[in-house]
C-alpha cells in the first residue's frame, strides 16, 4: 500500500455479518461455473428454436402480481413500498410480466410470438427441504398459437437445453397430462365444472399432503364429499389408452395429447415423453396440456414444468390469446447434473497462466498475454513478479491447462516454454 | 381454442396498468438484442482476462449497504422489511457484496483474486436526464494486489469488451487520475488530510453543481475558505508533467501513474488513456488511482469508471486488503454504440424460417427443423400450416436470413428449396 494515501474516515469497526440474507444465495466461482453452464444452454437452446430474448425488471407492480398469480403465490410475495408510496414487489414468477408486456403492445406484435427470458424470481416460503427464497427461472412462452405444435416446440427446446448441459437423454422423463382431460373425466363423475379449479389444486398436492388434508381442502371448497373419493381414483389411471377409454370417443383433450405424442416422434424426443395423469401443476391458470420433467430415478423435485394458459391475457385486461409456457429453474437441474456428471464436472480447464520472475520480464509477459488473448485464449496473467514455485502452484490449482513462466534467459532468447500442466510437456513459443 | 376447456374463475376484468414500475425498464426483443451483445462482450472479456465469475442476490442486508456505501448512495437505497422484520434492500452497487463474500472466506481464497459479475443495481433517484432507477453493472475486481498491474489488467479487459461490442478504439478515451496525487497537492496547499474526502466528493460535483454550491458544501465540512478556491485551481492542471512538477520529486502517486501509462503501452491500450486531474469519482471509498471512460465526442455520461479502494475490507471488519474495481453500466454504452454503429446494428439476421402448406407436410418440416438445429442453425419453425405469402411475409420481417417453405410437391420429390431472403437465390436441400 501507498504510504501517502490519506486514511478514509472509517465507520465503526465492528464487523457486520458476512452471510447473505436468509434464503438468498451467494455464487462463488465454483458454483457460478455451474450456473453459467446452465444459463448458456438456456440461451443456446432458445436461439436454436427461434425464441427471441426479452426481460423486465425483477421489481414489478404489486397489483399486477396479485391479479394474476394463484392464491398461494400471492401470499408469498415480497412486497414493499417505494419512497413515493408505490406498491411494488419482487416478482414470484415471470408470467404476469410477460402478459403485461404483451398486452401493452398487442396491436404491434406479430403472433404467434416465441419469447425467452432467464428471470430471477422470489418467494417468501418457509425454509423447508433446502428450498431457497429466490431462484432463476428460464421462461419459454409461445403466445398466439392454439395448436399443440406450440407445446411440442417448447418441449423440444427444453430437451435441447438439457442435452447441451451434458445430461444424457435417459436421465430424465417429461410427464405430460391435460387438465381438459381431467375436466372431461370429472364431469363424467358428476363433479361440476365450477369445482374443477379447486380439485386441480388439491390433486396437485397429492403426495405432498396427507389425503385427509386434501379432502378437507376440497370440502372447504364445497366439493361434494362423494366427488372427492372419485377424484382421487382418477389418479390411478394408467396410460393414455385407459384415460381415452374413460373419456369416451370424441374427446378433444385425448386427441390433443395423441397429436402431441405423434409430433414428439418427428422432433426426436418421444423416448422421453410419458403420459401421467398425476401431473396437474400448482398454478391456477393452466387450462389444457400441462407437463413436468423429472430425473429418471425420481430423486429430485421437478426439473421443469409448464403448460397451456389460454386465459392469461384476458385476466389482466388484454384480448383473448392462446399461450403455452415453460418454467425451468436453476436449482434442481444443477443438483441433477451434479448427481449424473459428478460435482467437479462444472470446472473447465482451458486457460493459460502467464507469469514472470523479475520486473524486467514484465513487459514480455504482458505482451505475450495480450497476444494470446487476441488469439482467443483465456489468460491468467500474474500481476507481479513471482518465484517459479509460487507461480506453478497457483497455476495448477485454477482453471488453467497450460502455463508460461518467463525468466531473464527467455527474454534474452526471444522465446519461452508453454507447458501443459497435466502432461508436463512443453513447447517453445516466441516472445 | 378447445371448446371443452373449463372456464377459469376470472378475477375482475378491469385492466391493470401495462407500464413497468416507474424508473424500471422493460426489454422487448429489439432492446434485448443490444443488452445480450453487451453482456456477451462482458463475459467474453472477463474470461479472456482470467476473471472468475461470481454473483449474489440482488437483495442484500441493509446494514451492510449502509456501512459501506457513500452518504449519497445510502440515502437512495430501496430498503424494505421481509415478513420476519429483517431489514433488507435492493443493492445500489455490487462492491459491498463483494467485500462481504471475500471477508466470509478470507482464509480459504487464493489472492490476488480476479472476479467478474454482471449485477442489477437499484437507486431511488429523482428521474432527471433520462436516468433510470435500475441498471446492470459489469463489475471487475482484483483483490489482493497493491501494484498498478491490477489497474492495467482491469482497463485492458474493459477495452477488450468495447472492442468486442464493435466500438472503434478512437470512439472513447479512458481518463485516469490518482486521488493520492490530489491529496499530495492538497497538503501542499495546506488543506489537512482530514478534509480530503469531503474535498474529493465536492470537486467531483464540479460541472454538475454551480461552484458556489460546491463551496458551500466544503464550508459545511469545515474546510477553511481559503482552501476552497485553491482546491478549485487544482482542476486547471493540464497534463501529468505539470501535476508532477507541482507534486515535486519523490511523489509516489505520480510514480504509480507513470507506471500505469507505461504498462498500458505493453497492453496496447495506451492510445486510449489520458491523464485528467478532474476525474475524482463520487464514491467515498477510493484511495488511489481512479478512472472514467467517456465517448470521444463527450456526448454521453461516463461509459465506465472505477479505481483503487484499499480500505474496503477493513471497513466491514475484514483484514486489510488492497483492491481495484471497475463498474461498467449497460445504459450509456448502448447509447454510445447506437450513436456510432446505428440503432439497427443490434439485429443479427442469421436464422432459417421453416414453414409448410398443409398438415400433411408438417412431419417433413419438423424433421427438417430438428436436423438444421442439430447442425447449429437457429430455426424459426412455423407452428401451423400457412399460405406461402403469409409465411414469407413473417420470415422476411424477423431475424432470419434464409427460409424453406415445404409444399406437397416437395415432400413427393424428397427435397425443398432453401431461399436466401435478401438475394432471393435458392438451393435445393434433401428432406
Tab-separated table of N, CA, C and O in Angstrom, chain A residues 142 144-151 178-179 256 285-291 306-311 321-325, chain B residues 1-2 5:
chain	number	residue	atom	x	y	z
A	142	UNK	N	-44.857	-19.345	-25.879
A	142	UNK	CA	-45.374	-19.151	-27.232
A	142	UNK	C	-46.782	-18.601	-27.071
A	142	UNK	O	-47.630	-19.222	-26.428
A	144	UNK	N	-50.181	-16.963	-28.885
A	144	UNK	CA	-50.912	-16.746	-30.133
A	144	UNK	C	-51.033	-17.989	-30.990
A	144	UNK	O	-51.401	-17.899	-32.160
A	145	UNK	N	-50.744	-19.161	-30.442
A	145	UNK	CA	-50.874	-20.411	-31.198
A	145	UNK	C	-51.701	-21.394	-30.375
A	145	UNK	O	-51.306	-21.779	-29.279
A	146	UNK	N	-52.852	-21.809	-30.924
A	146	UNK	CA	-53.752	-22.708	-30.198
A	146	UNK	C	-53.380	-24.177	-30.382
A	146	UNK	O	-53.721	-25.021	-29.549
A	147	UNK	N	-52.676	-24.528	-31.455
A	147	UNK	CA	-52.356	-25.920	-31.732
A	147	UNK	C	-51.242	-26.461	-30.850
A	147	UNK	O	-50.445	-25.683	-30.300
A	148	UNK	N	-51.176	-27.803	-30.712
A	148	UNK	CA	-50.155	-28.400	-29.841
A	148	UNK	C	-48.761	-28.314	-30.445
A	148	UNK	O	-47.790	-28.711	-29.799
A	149	UNK	N	-48.636	-27.804	-31.662
A	149	UNK	CA	-47.310	-27.502	-32.197
A	149	UNK	C	-46.534	-26.613	-31.239
A	149	UNK	O	-45.305	-26.726	-31.126
A	150	UNK	N	-47.230	-25.740	-30.532
A	150	UNK	CA	-46.567	-24.840	-29.574
A	150	UNK	C	-45.981	-25.640	-28.413
A	150	UNK	O	-44.832	-25.442	-28.016
A	151	UNK	N	-46.779	-26.566	-27.861
A	151	UNK	CA	-46.274	-27.400	-26.759
A	151	UNK	C	-45.045	-28.198	-27.209
A	151	UNK	O	-44.041	-28.302	-26.491
A	178	UNK	N	-53.258	-33.481	-19.399
A	178	UNK	CA	-54.122	-32.440	-19.950
A	178	UNK	C	-55.209	-32.139	-18.933
A	178	UNK	O	-56.003	-33.022	-18.572
A	179	UNK	N	-55.231	-30.909	-18.436
A	179	UNK	CA	-56.270	-30.544	-17.461
A	179	UNK	C	-57.655	-30.646	-18.084
A	179	UNK	O	-58.632	-30.927	-17.389
A	256	UNK	N	-55.727	-34.083	-28.508
A	256	UNK	CA	-54.584	-33.165	-28.436
A	256	UNK	C	-53.359	-33.870	-27.850
A	256	UNK	O	-52.233	-33.653	-28.298
A	285	UNK	N	-53.760	-21.043	-13.336
A	285	UNK	CA	-54.108	-20.539	-14.662
A	285	UNK	C	-53.963	-21.517	-15.820
A	285	UNK	O	-54.275	-21.170	-16.955
A	286	UNK	N	-53.492	-22.727	-15.579
A	286	UNK	CA	-53.369	-23.677	-16.692
A	286	UNK	C	-54.747	-24.163	-17.137
A	286	UNK	O	-55.614	-24.432	-16.313
A	287	UNK	N	-54.921	-24.305	-18.438
A	287	UNK	CA	-56.236	-24.650	-18.976
A	287	UNK	C	-56.258	-25.959	-19.744
A	287	UNK	O	-57.321	-26.513	-19.981
A	288	UNK	N	-55.109	-26.459	-20.175
A	288	UNK	CA	-55.127	-27.589	-21.108
A	288	UNK	C	-53.913	-28.481	-20.829
A	288	UNK	O	-53.763	-28.948	-19.707
A	289	UNK	N	-53.055	-28.676	-21.802
A	289	UNK	CA	-51.917	-29.570	-21.587
A	289	UNK	C	-50.981	-28.985	-20.534
A	289	UNK	O	-50.710	-27.779	-20.526
A	290	UNK	N	-50.505	-29.856	-19.622
A	290	UNK	CA	-49.521	-29.484	-18.595
A	290	UNK	C	-48.416	-30.526	-18.614
A	290	UNK	O	-48.633	-31.662	-19.045
A	291	UNK	N	-47.240	-30.145	-18.158
A	291	UNK	CA	-46.117	-31.091	-18.179
A	291	UNK	C	-45.125	-30.773	-17.078
A	291	UNK	O	-45.048	-29.634	-16.602
A	306	UNK	N	-44.658	-26.756	-16.906
A	306	UNK	CA	-45.360	-25.708	-17.639
A	306	UNK	C	-46.653	-26.229	-18.220
A	306	UNK	O	-47.134	-27.293	-17.824
A	307	UNK	N	-47.191	-25.482	-19.145
A	307	UNK	CA	-48.434	-25.899	-19.765
A	307	UNK	C	-49.112	-24.754	-20.486
A	307	UNK	O	-48.554	-23.665	-20.639
A	308	UNK	N	-50.335	-25.032	-20.897
A	308	UNK	CA	-51.115	-24.068	-21.681
A	308	UNK	C	-51.966	-23.220	-20.743
A	308	UNK	O	-52.574	-23.737	-19.804
A	309	UNK	N	-51.997	-21.909	-20.998
A	309	UNK	CA	-52.762	-20.996	-20.135
A	309	UNK	C	-53.448	-19.989	-21.044
A	309	UNK	O	-53.000	-18.861	-21.205
A	310	UNK	N	-54.560	-20.411	-21.622
A	310	UNK	CA	-55.175	-19.622	-22.692
A	310	UNK	C	-55.941	-18.396	-22.201
A	310	UNK	O	-56.367	-17.581	-23.013
A	311	UNK	N	-56.142	-18.273	-20.874
A	311	UNK	CA	-56.908	-17.128	-20.385
A	311	UNK	C	-56.049	-16.037	-19.773
A	311	UNK	O	-56.548	-15.116	-19.134
A	321	UNK	N	-56.065	-14.673	-25.953
A	321	UNK	CA	-54.902	-15.124	-26.720
A	321	UNK	C	-54.440	-16.468	-26.171
A	321	UNK	O	-54.153	-16.569	-24.984
A	322	UNK	N	-54.356	-17.497	-27.025
A	322	UNK	CA	-53.856	-18.785	-26.532
A	322	UNK	C	-52.360	-18.706	-26.241
A	322	UNK	O	-51.641	-17.954	-26.908
A	323	UNK	N	-51.884	-19.469	-25.255
A	323	UNK	CA	-50.468	-19.379	-24.876
A	323	UNK	C	-50.004	-20.645	-24.189
A	323	UNK	O	-50.788	-21.339	-23.533
A	324	UNK	N	-48.729	-20.965	-24.360
A	324	UNK	CA	-48.082	-22.087	-23.671
A	324	UNK	C	-46.784	-21.571	-23.071
A	324	UNK	O	-46.081	-20.789	-23.708
A	325	UNK	N	-46.496	-22.024	-21.843
A	325	UNK	CA	-45.269	-21.558	-21.199
A	325	UNK	C	-44.533	-22.659	-20.472
A	325	UNK	O	-45.125	-23.680	-20.082
B	1	UNK	N	-59.747	-22.057	-29.926
B	1	UNK	CA	-59.467	-22.791	-28.682
B	1	UNK	C	-60.437	-23.941	-28.459
B	1	UNK	O	-61.508	-24.013	-29.001
B	2	UNK	N	-59.989	-24.825	-27.607
B	2	UNK	CA	-60.699	-26.042	-27.289
B	2	UNK	C	-61.993	-25.707	-26.531
B	2	UNK	O	-61.964	-25.118	-25.453
B	5	UNK	N	-62.463	-26.807	-22.795
B	5	UNK	CA	-61.658	-26.250	-21.704
B	5	UNK	C	-62.574	-25.592	-20.673
B	5	UNK	O	-63.411	-24.772	-21.031
